[in-house]
Tab-separated table of C-alpha atoms in Angstrom:
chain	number	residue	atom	x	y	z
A	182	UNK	CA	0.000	0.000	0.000
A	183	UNK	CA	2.621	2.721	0.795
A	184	UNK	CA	6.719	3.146	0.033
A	185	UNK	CA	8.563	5.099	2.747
A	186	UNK	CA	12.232	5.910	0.864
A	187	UNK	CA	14.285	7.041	3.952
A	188	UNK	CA	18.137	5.941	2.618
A	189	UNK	CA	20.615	8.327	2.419
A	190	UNK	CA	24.009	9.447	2.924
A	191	UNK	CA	26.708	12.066	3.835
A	192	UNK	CA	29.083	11.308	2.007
A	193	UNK	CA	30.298	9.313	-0.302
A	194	UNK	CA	32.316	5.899	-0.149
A	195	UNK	CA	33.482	3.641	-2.868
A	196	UNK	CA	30.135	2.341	-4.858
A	197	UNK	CA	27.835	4.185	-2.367
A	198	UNK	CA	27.701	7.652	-4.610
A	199	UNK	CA	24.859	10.008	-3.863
A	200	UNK	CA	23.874	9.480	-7.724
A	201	UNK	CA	23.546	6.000	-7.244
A	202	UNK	CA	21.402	5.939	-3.727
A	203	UNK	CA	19.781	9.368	-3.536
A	204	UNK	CA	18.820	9.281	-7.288
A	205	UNK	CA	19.093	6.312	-9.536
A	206	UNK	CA	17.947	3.571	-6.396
A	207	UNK	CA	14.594	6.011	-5.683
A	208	UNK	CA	13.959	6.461	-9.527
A	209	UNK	CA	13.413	2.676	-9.734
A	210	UNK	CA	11.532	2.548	-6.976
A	211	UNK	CA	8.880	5.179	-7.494
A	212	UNK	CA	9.150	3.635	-11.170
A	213	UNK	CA	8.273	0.487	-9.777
A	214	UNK	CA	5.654	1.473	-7.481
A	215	UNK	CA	3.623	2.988	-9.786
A	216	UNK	CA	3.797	0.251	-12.185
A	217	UNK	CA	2.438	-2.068	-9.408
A	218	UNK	CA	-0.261	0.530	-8.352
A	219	UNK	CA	1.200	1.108	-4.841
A	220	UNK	CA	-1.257	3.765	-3.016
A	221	UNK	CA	1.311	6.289	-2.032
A	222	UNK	CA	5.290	6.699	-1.491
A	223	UNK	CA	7.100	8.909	1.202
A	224	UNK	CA	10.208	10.318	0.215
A	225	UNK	CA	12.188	11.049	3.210
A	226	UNK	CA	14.688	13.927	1.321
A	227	UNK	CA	16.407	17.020	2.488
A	228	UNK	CA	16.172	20.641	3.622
A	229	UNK	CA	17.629	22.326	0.617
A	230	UNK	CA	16.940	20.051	-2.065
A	231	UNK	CA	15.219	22.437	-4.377
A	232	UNK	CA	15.666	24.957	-6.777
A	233	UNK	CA	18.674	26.541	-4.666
A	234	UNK	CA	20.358	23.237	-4.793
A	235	UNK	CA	24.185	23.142	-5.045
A	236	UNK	CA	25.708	20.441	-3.366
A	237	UNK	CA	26.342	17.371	-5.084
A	238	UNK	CA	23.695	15.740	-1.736
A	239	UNK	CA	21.261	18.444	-2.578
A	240	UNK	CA	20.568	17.727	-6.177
A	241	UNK	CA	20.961	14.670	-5.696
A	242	UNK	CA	18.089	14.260	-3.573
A	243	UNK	CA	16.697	17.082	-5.385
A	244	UNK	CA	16.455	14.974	-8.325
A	245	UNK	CA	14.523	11.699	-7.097
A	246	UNK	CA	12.313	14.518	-5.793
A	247	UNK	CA	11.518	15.396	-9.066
A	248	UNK	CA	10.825	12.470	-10.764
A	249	UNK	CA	8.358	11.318	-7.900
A	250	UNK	CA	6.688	14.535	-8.716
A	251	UNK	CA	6.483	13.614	-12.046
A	252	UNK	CA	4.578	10.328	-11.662
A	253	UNK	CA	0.835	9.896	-11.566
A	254	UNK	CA	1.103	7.971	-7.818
A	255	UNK	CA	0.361	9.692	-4.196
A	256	UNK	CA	3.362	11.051	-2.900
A	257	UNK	CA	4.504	13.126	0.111
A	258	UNK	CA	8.296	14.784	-0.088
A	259	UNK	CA	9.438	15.308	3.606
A	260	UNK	CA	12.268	17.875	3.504
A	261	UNK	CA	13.742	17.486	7.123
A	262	UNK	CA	16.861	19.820	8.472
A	263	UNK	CA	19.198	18.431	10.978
A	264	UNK	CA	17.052	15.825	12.827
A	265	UNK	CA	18.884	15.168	16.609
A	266	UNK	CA	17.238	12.462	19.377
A	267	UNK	CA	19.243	9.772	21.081
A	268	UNK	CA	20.919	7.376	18.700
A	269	UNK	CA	20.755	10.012	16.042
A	270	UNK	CA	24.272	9.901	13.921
A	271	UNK	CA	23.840	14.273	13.387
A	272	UNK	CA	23.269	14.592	17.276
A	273	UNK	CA	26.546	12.200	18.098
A	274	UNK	CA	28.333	14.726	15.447
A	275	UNK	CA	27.100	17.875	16.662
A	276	UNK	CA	28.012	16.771	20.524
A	277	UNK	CA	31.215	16.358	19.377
A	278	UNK	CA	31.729	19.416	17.656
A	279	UNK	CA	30.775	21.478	20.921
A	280	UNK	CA	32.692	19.582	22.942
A	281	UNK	CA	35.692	20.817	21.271
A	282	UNK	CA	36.959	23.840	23.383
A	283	UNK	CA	37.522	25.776	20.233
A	284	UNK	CA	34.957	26.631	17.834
A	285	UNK	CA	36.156	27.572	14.472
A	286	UNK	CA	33.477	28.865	12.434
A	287	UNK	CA	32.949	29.859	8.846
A	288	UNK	CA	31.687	33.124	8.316
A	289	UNK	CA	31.271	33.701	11.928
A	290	UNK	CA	28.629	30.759	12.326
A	291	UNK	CA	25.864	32.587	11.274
A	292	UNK	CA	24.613	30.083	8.897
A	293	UNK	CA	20.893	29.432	10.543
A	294	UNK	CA	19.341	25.915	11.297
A	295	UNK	CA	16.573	24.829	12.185
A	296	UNK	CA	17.004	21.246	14.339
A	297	UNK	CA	13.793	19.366	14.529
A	298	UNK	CA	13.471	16.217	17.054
A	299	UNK	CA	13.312	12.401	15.404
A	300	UNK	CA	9.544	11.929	17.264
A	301	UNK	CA	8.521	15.185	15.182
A	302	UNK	CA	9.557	13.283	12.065
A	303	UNK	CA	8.388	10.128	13.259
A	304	UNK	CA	4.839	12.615	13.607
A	305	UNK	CA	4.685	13.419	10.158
A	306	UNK	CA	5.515	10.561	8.742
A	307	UNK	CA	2.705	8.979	10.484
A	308	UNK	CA	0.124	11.415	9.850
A	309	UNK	CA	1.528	10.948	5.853
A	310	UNK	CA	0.429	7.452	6.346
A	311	UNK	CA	-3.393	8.717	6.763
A	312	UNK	CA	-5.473	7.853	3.615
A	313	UNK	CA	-7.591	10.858	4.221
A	314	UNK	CA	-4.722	13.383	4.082
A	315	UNK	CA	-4.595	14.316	0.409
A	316	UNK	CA	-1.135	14.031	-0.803
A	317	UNK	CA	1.299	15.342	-3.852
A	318	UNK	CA	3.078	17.410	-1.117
A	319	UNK	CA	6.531	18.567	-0.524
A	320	UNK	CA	6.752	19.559	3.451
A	321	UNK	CA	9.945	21.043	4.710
A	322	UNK	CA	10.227	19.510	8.203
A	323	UNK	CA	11.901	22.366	10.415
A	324	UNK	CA	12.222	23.191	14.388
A	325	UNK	CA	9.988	25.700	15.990
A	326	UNK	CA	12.866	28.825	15.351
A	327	UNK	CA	16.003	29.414	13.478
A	328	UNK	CA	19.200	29.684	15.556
A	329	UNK	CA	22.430	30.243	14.553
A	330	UNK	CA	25.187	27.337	14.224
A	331	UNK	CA	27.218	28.816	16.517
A	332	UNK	CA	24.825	29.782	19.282
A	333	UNK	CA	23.373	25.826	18.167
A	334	UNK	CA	27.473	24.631	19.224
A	335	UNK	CA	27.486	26.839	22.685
A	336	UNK	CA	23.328	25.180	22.951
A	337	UNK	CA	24.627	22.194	23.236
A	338	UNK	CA	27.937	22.726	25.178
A	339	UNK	CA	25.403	23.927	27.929
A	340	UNK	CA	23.646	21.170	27.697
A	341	UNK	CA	26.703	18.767	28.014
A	342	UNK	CA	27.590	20.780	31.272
A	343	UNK	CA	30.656	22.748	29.667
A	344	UNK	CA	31.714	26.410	29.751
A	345	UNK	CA	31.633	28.672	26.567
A	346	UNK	CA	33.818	27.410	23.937
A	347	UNK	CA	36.458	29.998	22.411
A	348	UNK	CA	35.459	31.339	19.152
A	349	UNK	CA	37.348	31.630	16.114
A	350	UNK	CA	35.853	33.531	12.519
């Protein structure tokens, strides 16, 4: 009845390109579940992936995106941003980049993000999952406020009981 597409990747390793597993491996399967007259897909892509797209992860997700759009099927594209709960591989990074004592950020770590917690996601995948919620939506999945990366680093230091961390633009 329903296709939830939730691989992805980083980066890149030997045969595991983001061509290859963001775009070529969801193209077959949104190929192949409208062929078989599956009910709906999820797409589990990325913040970013859209007409702004410049990294190589972007438009590559960007571009499954777009053929699922393309096909006569129910779909729902979930755009997440940095999704952190326990276990999460982006919270384990970020905790480690606070820790650091020294923060060296580009641009002065303005860049703005917008975390959002894995039982949010979880949330909107399920209500995806409704039959009565019409579909052929692309829903960028964002925390209640912006904050800046570098106030996000000194967030979390806080939270891991440490004092400010030295900053370096």
């Amino acid at each position: 009845d329903i296709v939830i597409n939730c691989v992805g990747i980083i980066a890149e390793s030997g045969q595991h390109s983001f061509e290859r597993l963001h775009s070529q491996t969801p193209t077959a399967l949104f190929q192949a579940a409208e062929r078989l007259d599956v009910k709906r897909v999820i797409q589990i892509s990325a913040l970013g992936a859209d007409e702004q797209a410049e990294s190589a992860y972007h438009l590559s997700k960007r571009a499954a995106d777009e053929v699922l759009r393309g096909l006569s099927l129910d779909w729902f594209i979930l755009q997440p941003s940095i999704v952190y709960g326990d276990g999460a591989s982006s919270t384990a990074f970020f905790h480690a980049l606070a820790a650091l004592p020294v923060h060296v950020l580009i641009d002065g770590g303005l860049q703005a993000l917008q975390p959002i917690h894995i039982d949010d996601v979880v949330s909107a995948i399920t209500r995806c999952l409704d039959p009565v919620v019409p579909g052929q939506v692309t829903l960028a999945l964002v925390g209640p406020k912006p904050i800046a990366y570098a106030d996000y680093l000194q967030a979390l230091r806080r939270r891991l009981g440490k004092p400010p961390a030295v900053r370096i633009s």
